[in-house]
């Protein structure tokens, strides 16, 4: 099975640590006034790395398209679609930021070479744009599918229902893997006060869409669930809704302080305990990985701090494709 | 003698065959209806979407990301309002990614008054739309331009918004679209038989497209001087353009006023060069459109006129637009009072032309 080949614990651990230390560095940048708004994915690594490793990656319709939520750095790192320095540059909004040239918030990646469409702050609109990806993939056939992710609070938007409706039209089903990362919160609002449905995934049932809710704090459960869901979407060319229970370790964003929430589960700690118990890695080896990665992020930051901010004269560039300057 | 609806349909057909248009979709766009204004009848890639405007724009964006070229329709501009943030999203993807991504997609929607459409079938959208950077926006006033502007939209790598003035969709063109049958009664009848779906059962019907259609293009950003004049410049587009032309003709025939009428055609980018040259020549300008008058696109053109040409003006530049009311009223006198008509245009032209500073 491909999933078991990709699920290399040492590699997965390394990527989880990389994703975590990248977020920690960005939070420190915010706190040191070296970056503005921070929002990201600590607490989702046990799901994000297994997803990123299983993407059929490349450019164009033969490969997966990703319409992602703003907590997705781990997915992108695991794909190898971008490096930590790319994220640090966007957080510092330098001219060298490859995602947006200093125009957008941190973790709002965009990588055309890997079919990662620009991540936007607008909640749930990615479930709408993913519909078009699904239509293109349906026509294309082959292996490529459209993947979209969002939080659970955002599923209250009509856009979520739109994706269910459009992806399940009779004789026009779309190869879409729709993923809801359920961290139990929408900023300050407890999910249990806003959702009458038992599980978000249940909403797919009415449309005949296969669905499942999984523990996204567990690497191996995530790996196999994603693998199964993907295999179904890739071969049946039909939609799947996967609800992934995750945690939100540093609160919603920098707007709520960006502080460690002690009552939230830590999937990295859970995984490390498992690796240690199974004798896959020693505590010492894991600590070394963490220290090395933390140091690496620090070095990246030191480098990026020196880089220039965008030139204000470029503000009119790229309003239209390939066009520079103010045209009117 | 194609109507504007037939002209757009032929351009879309040309686009399917030659410009890589993969999808033409929206509410009732596919068979059997082919659009509430028949604009998409008989097109091989036209299909019906769910009744979901946000989904329609989202699907268009996603198709464009995937490298497909689509035309999405919002059935009436009155129902495009719940997609505004999707339009904004489409308009900012190239800029937000600093030039990585482009969205080759066209959205078309019928706009404006003139069919007794009451509060929810009469809205204009030009002012709202020109508030959303990253789109190229057009609005034709005749069949030939409708064809050429649609072709230009289908060739552009950016999001394009094609506003269809619904009062003009059934108006026959006076200039021949390259490839359409002769502009005679027989030619008109022949075209109808070729590309208009029959009433009743259409399941076996297939259109016969005129063989010689071309990629006749009206470049985006190019205005058209409809008639030359010396006393004042009148700038309009869409439904009010033919009214301005008629007013100018009347006043010229009566030897009263010589008005230069310009059809803007592209709202963004717009042809300031042509406008400025004409306003410099006449020293007087009237902008006419039917969107509500407050924060109207014509107000931007007024600002530009004042900032760039103030000392060359012989009279206050003026805007004649729709009333700032929550809707267009249904009863004849109400609709007429809400949006510019021939008589109000004549009056405004006379005022601007006769003002002494
Ligand atoms: C359309 C829209 N409405 C409101 C907001 C403000 N906002 C940002 S994040 C957020 C909560 C999202 O919660 P959820 O969907 O559960 O995702 P999470 O942040 O928990 O991952 C809100 C209301 C927004 N960005 N977009």
CSV table of C-alpha atoms in Angstrom, one decimal, chain B residues 47-277:
chain,number,residue,atom,x,y,z
B,47,UNK,CA,-25.4,23.6,-19.1
B,48,UNK,CA,-27.8,24.3,-16.2
B,49,UNK,CA,-26.3,24.9,-12.8
B,50,UNK,CA,-28.0,24.7,-9.4
B,51,UNK,CA,-29.9,27.9,-8.4
B,52,UNK,CA,-26.9,29.2,-6.5
B,53,UNK,CA,-25.2,32.4,-7.6
B,54,UNK,CA,-22.3,32.2,-5.2
B,55,UNK,CA,-21.7,28.6,-6.4
B,56,UNK,CA,-21.8,29.9,-10.0
B,57,UNK,CA,-19.1,32.5,-9.5
B,58,UNK,CA,-17.1,30.1,-7.3
B,59,UNK,CA,-17.3,27.4,-10.0
B,60,UNK,CA,-16.1,29.9,-12.6
B,61,UNK,CA,-13.1,30.8,-10.5
B,62,UNK,CA,-12.2,27.2,-9.8
B,63,UNK,CA,-12.5,26.3,-13.5
B,64,UNK,CA,-10.3,29.3,-14.4
B,65,UNK,CA,-7.7,28.2,-11.7
B,66,UNK,CA,-7.7,24.8,-13.4
B,67,UNK,CA,-7.0,26.4,-16.8
B,68,UNK,CA,-10.4,26.0,-18.3
B,69,UNK,CA,-12.1,29.0,-19.9
B,70,UNK,CA,-15.7,29.5,-18.9
B,71,UNK,CA,-18.6,31.9,-19.3
B,72,UNK,CA,-20.8,32.0,-16.2
B,73,UNK,CA,-24.2,33.7,-16.3
B,74,UNK,CA,-26.0,35.4,-13.4
B,75,UNK,CA,-29.6,35.4,-14.6
B,76,UNK,CA,-30.3,39.0,-13.6
B,77,UNK,CA,-27.8,41.5,-12.2
B,78,UNK,CA,-30.3,42.0,-9.4
B,79,UNK,CA,-29.2,38.5,-8.1
B,80,UNK,CA,-25.5,39.1,-8.4
B,81,UNK,CA,-25.4,41.1,-5.2
B,82,UNK,CA,-24.9,38.0,-3.0
B,83,UNK,CA,-21.8,37.2,-4.9
B,84,UNK,CA,-20.0,40.5,-4.4
B,85,UNK,CA,-17.2,39.0,-2.2
B,86,UNK,CA,-16.7,36.3,-4.9
B,87,UNK,CA,-16.3,38.9,-7.5
B,88,UNK,CA,-13.9,40.7,-5.2
B,89,UNK,CA,-12.0,37.4,-4.8
B,90,UNK,CA,-11.8,36.8,-8.6
B,91,UNK,CA,-10.6,40.4,-9.0
B,92,UNK,CA,-7.8,40.1,-6.4
B,93,UNK,CA,-6.3,36.6,-7.1
B,94,UNK,CA,-3.7,37.9,-9.6
B,95,UNK,CA,-2.7,40.8,-7.4
B,96,UNK,CA,-2.8,38.8,-4.1
B,97,UNK,CA,-0.5,36.2,-5.6
B,98,UNK,CA,1.7,39.0,-7.0
B,99,UNK,CA,1.1,37.9,-10.6
B,100,UNK,CA,1.3,34.1,-10.2
B,101,UNK,CA,-2.3,33.3,-11.0
B,102,UNK,CA,-4.7,34.6,-13.6
B,103,UNK,CA,-8.3,33.8,-14.0
B,104,UNK,CA,-9.5,33.6,-17.6
B,105,UNK,CA,-13.2,33.7,-17.0
B,106,UNK,CA,-16.2,35.8,-18.2
B,107,UNK,CA,-19.3,36.5,-16.2
B,108,UNK,CA,-22.3,37.9,-18.1
B,109,UNK,CA,-25.5,39.3,-16.6
B,110,UNK,CA,-28.5,41.3,-17.9
B,111,UNK,CA,-28.7,44.8,-16.4
B,112,UNK,CA,-30.9,47.8,-16.3
B,113,UNK,CA,-34.4,48.8,-16.9
B,114,UNK,CA,-36.7,48.9,-19.9
B,115,UNK,CA,-38.6,45.7,-19.7
B,116,UNK,CA,-40.9,46.8,-16.8
B,117,UNK,CA,-38.9,44.7,-14.5
B,118,UNK,CA,-39.9,46.4,-11.2
B,119,UNK,CA,-37.7,46.3,-8.2
B,120,UNK,CA,-35.8,43.0,-8.9
B,121,UNK,CA,-35.3,42.9,-12.7
B,122,UNK,CA,-34.2,46.4,-13.3
B,123,UNK,CA,-31.0,47.0,-11.3
B,124,UNK,CA,-27.9,48.4,-12.9
B,125,UNK,CA,-24.5,47.0,-11.9
B,126,UNK,CA,-22.0,49.3,-13.6
B,127,UNK,CA,-21.3,51.4,-10.6
B,128,UNK,CA,-20.9,48.5,-8.2
B,129,UNK,CA,-18.8,46.6,-10.6
B,130,UNK,CA,-16.4,49.4,-11.3
B,131,UNK,CA,-15.7,49.4,-7.5
B,132,UNK,CA,-14.1,46.0,-7.9
B,133,UNK,CA,-10.6,46.2,-9.2
B,134,UNK,CA,-9.1,43.3,-11.2
B,135,UNK,CA,-11.9,43.0,-13.7
B,136,UNK,CA,-12.3,44.3,-17.2
B,137,UNK,CA,-15.9,45.4,-17.6
B,138,UNK,CA,-17.8,46.0,-20.8
B,139,UNK,CA,-21.4,47.0,-21.8
B,140,UNK,CA,-22.4,47.1,-25.4
B,141,UNK,CA,-25.1,49.2,-27.0
B,142,UNK,CA,-25.5,47.3,-30.3
B,143,UNK,CA,-25.3,43.8,-31.7
B,144,UNK,CA,-22.0,44.2,-33.6
B,145,UNK,CA,-20.2,45.6,-30.5
B,146,UNK,CA,-21.8,42.9,-28.4
B,147,UNK,CA,-20.2,40.3,-30.7
B,148,UNK,CA,-16.8,42.0,-30.8
B,149,UNK,CA,-16.7,42.7,-27.1
B,150,UNK,CA,-17.6,39.2,-26.2
B,151,UNK,CA,-14.8,37.9,-28.4
B,152,UNK,CA,-12.4,40.3,-26.7
B,153,UNK,CA,-13.6,39.0,-23.2
B,154,UNK,CA,-13.0,35.4,-24.3
B,155,UNK,CA,-9.5,36.2,-25.4
B,156,UNK,CA,-8.5,38.1,-22.3
B,157,UNK,CA,-6.5,36.2,-19.6
B,158,UNK,CA,-8.3,38.1,-16.8
B,159,UNK,CA,-11.8,38.1,-15.3
B,160,UNK,CA,-14.1,39.9,-17.6
B,161,UNK,CA,-17.6,41.2,-16.8
B,162,UNK,CA,-20.0,41.4,-19.7
B,163,UNK,CA,-23.0,43.6,-18.8
B,164,UNK,CA,-26.0,42.9,-21.1
B,165,UNK,CA,-28.4,45.9,-21.3
B,166,UNK,CA,-31.6,43.9,-21.2
B,167,UNK,CA,-33.7,46.5,-23.0
B,168,UNK,CA,-31.4,46.1,-26.0
B,169,UNK,CA,-31.1,42.4,-26.2
B,170,UNK,CA,-33.9,42.0,-28.7
B,171,UNK,CA,-32.9,45.1,-30.7
B,172,UNK,CA,-31.7,44.2,-34.2
B,173,UNK,CA,-28.3,45.4,-35.3
B,174,UNK,CA,-27.8,47.9,-38.1
B,175,UNK,CA,-24.3,46.8,-39.0
B,176,UNK,CA,-23.5,43.3,-40.3
B,177,UNK,CA,-21.6,41.0,-38.0
B,178,UNK,CA,-18.9,39.3,-40.2
B,179,UNK,CA,-20.4,36.0,-41.2
B,180,UNK,CA,-24.0,36.6,-40.4
B,181,UNK,CA,-26.6,36.5,-43.3
B,182,UNK,CA,-27.3,39.6,-45.3
B,183,UNK,CA,-29.0,42.5,-43.5
B,184,UNK,CA,-32.3,41.9,-45.4
B,185,UNK,CA,-35.6,40.6,-44.3
B,186,UNK,CA,-34.7,37.3,-45.9
B,187,UNK,CA,-31.4,37.3,-44.1
B,188,UNK,CA,-33.0,38.0,-40.8
B,189,UNK,CA,-35.5,35.2,-41.3
B,190,UNK,CA,-32.7,32.8,-42.3
B,191,UNK,CA,-30.7,33.6,-39.2
B,192,UNK,CA,-33.7,33.0,-37.0
B,193,UNK,CA,-34.4,29.6,-38.6
B,194,UNK,CA,-30.7,28.7,-38.2
B,195,UNK,CA,-30.0,29.6,-34.6
B,196,UNK,CA,-33.3,30.3,-32.7
B,197,UNK,CA,-34.7,27.3,-30.9
B,198,UNK,CA,-38.2,26.4,-32.0
B,199,UNK,CA,-41.2,26.8,-29.6
B,200,UNK,CA,-42.4,23.6,-28.2
B,201,UNK,CA,-40.4,20.4,-28.3
B,202,UNK,CA,-36.7,21.1,-28.7
B,203,UNK,CA,-35.2,17.8,-27.9
B,204,UNK,CA,-34.3,17.0,-31.5
B,205,UNK,CA,-33.4,20.6,-32.5
B,206,UNK,CA,-29.8,21.5,-33.4
B,207,UNK,CA,-28.7,25.0,-34.5
B,208,UNK,CA,-27.1,25.6,-37.9
B,209,UNK,CA,-24.4,28.1,-37.2
B,210,UNK,CA,-23.4,30.6,-39.9
B,211,UNK,CA,-20.3,29.2,-41.4
B,212,UNK,CA,-18.3,32.4,-41.8
B,213,UNK,CA,-18.2,33.8,-38.3
B,214,UNK,CA,-14.9,35.4,-37.5
B,215,UNK,CA,-12.9,36.6,-34.5
B,216,UNK,CA,-14.1,40.1,-35.1
B,217,UNK,CA,-12.9,41.8,-31.9
B,218,UNK,CA,-13.7,45.1,-30.3
B,219,UNK,CA,-10.5,45.7,-28.2
B,220,UNK,CA,-11.2,46.3,-24.5
B,221,UNK,CA,-10.6,49.9,-23.5
B,222,UNK,CA,-11.6,51.4,-26.8
B,223,UNK,CA,-14.6,53.8,-27.0
B,224,UNK,CA,-16.4,54.5,-30.2
B,225,UNK,CA,-17.3,58.0,-31.5
B,226,UNK,CA,-20.9,57.5,-32.6
B,227,UNK,CA,-21.4,60.9,-34.2
B,228,UNK,CA,-19.1,63.9,-34.3
B,229,UNK,CA,-20.1,67.3,-33.0
B,230,UNK,CA,-18.7,70.6,-31.9
B,231,UNK,CA,-21.0,72.0,-29.1
B,232,UNK,CA,-20.7,69.3,-26.4
B,233,UNK,CA,-19.6,65.8,-25.7
B,234,UNK,CA,-22.2,63.2,-24.6
B,235,UNK,CA,-20.7,60.0,-23.1
B,236,UNK,CA,-22.9,57.0,-22.4
B,237,UNK,CA,-23.1,53.2,-22.7
B,238,UNK,CA,-25.7,50.5,-22.7
B,239,UNK,CA,-29.4,51.3,-22.9
B,240,UNK,CA,-29.0,55.0,-22.7
B,241,UNK,CA,-26.5,55.2,-25.6
B,242,UNK,CA,-29.1,54.8,-28.4
B,243,UNK,CA,-31.2,57.5,-26.7
B,244,UNK,CA,-28.3,59.9,-26.6
B,245,UNK,CA,-27.7,59.2,-30.3
B,246,UNK,CA,-31.3,59.8,-31.1
B,247,UNK,CA,-31.3,63.1,-29.1
B,248,UNK,CA,-28.1,64.2,-30.9
B,249,UNK,CA,-29.7,63.4,-34.3
B,250,UNK,CA,-32.9,65.4,-33.4
B,251,UNK,CA,-30.9,68.4,-32.3
B,252,UNK,CA,-28.6,68.3,-35.3
B,253,UNK,CA,-31.5,68.0,-37.7
B,254,UNK,CA,-33.2,71.0,-36.1
B,255,UNK,CA,-29.9,72.9,-36.4
B,256,UNK,CA,-30.0,73.5,-32.7
B,257,UNK,CA,-27.0,71.7,-31.2
B,258,UNK,CA,-24.1,69.8,-32.6
B,259,UNK,CA,-23.5,67.0,-30.1
B,260,UNK,CA,-20.6,64.5,-30.2
B,261,UNK,CA,-21.7,61.2,-28.8
B,262,UNK,CA,-19.3,58.7,-27.5
B,263,UNK,CA,-20.1,55.1,-26.7
B,264,UNK,CA,-17.8,54.1,-23.9
B,265,UNK,CA,-18.3,50.3,-24.4
B,266,UNK,CA,-15.5,49.4,-22.0
B,267,UNK,CA,-16.0,50.7,-18.5
B,268,UNK,CA,-12.8,49.3,-17.3
B,269,UNK,CA,-10.3,50.0,-18.6
B,270,UNK,CA,-11.9,53.1,-20.2
B,271,UNK,CA,-10.8,55.1,-23.1
B,272,UNK,CA,-9.8,58.4,-21.4
B,273,UNK,CA,-7.8,59.5,-24.4
B,274,UNK,CA,-10.8,59.6,-26.7
B,275,UNK,CA,-13.0,61.2,-24.0
B,276,UNK,CA,-10.4,63.8,-23.1
B,277,UNK,CA,-9.8,64.7,-26.7
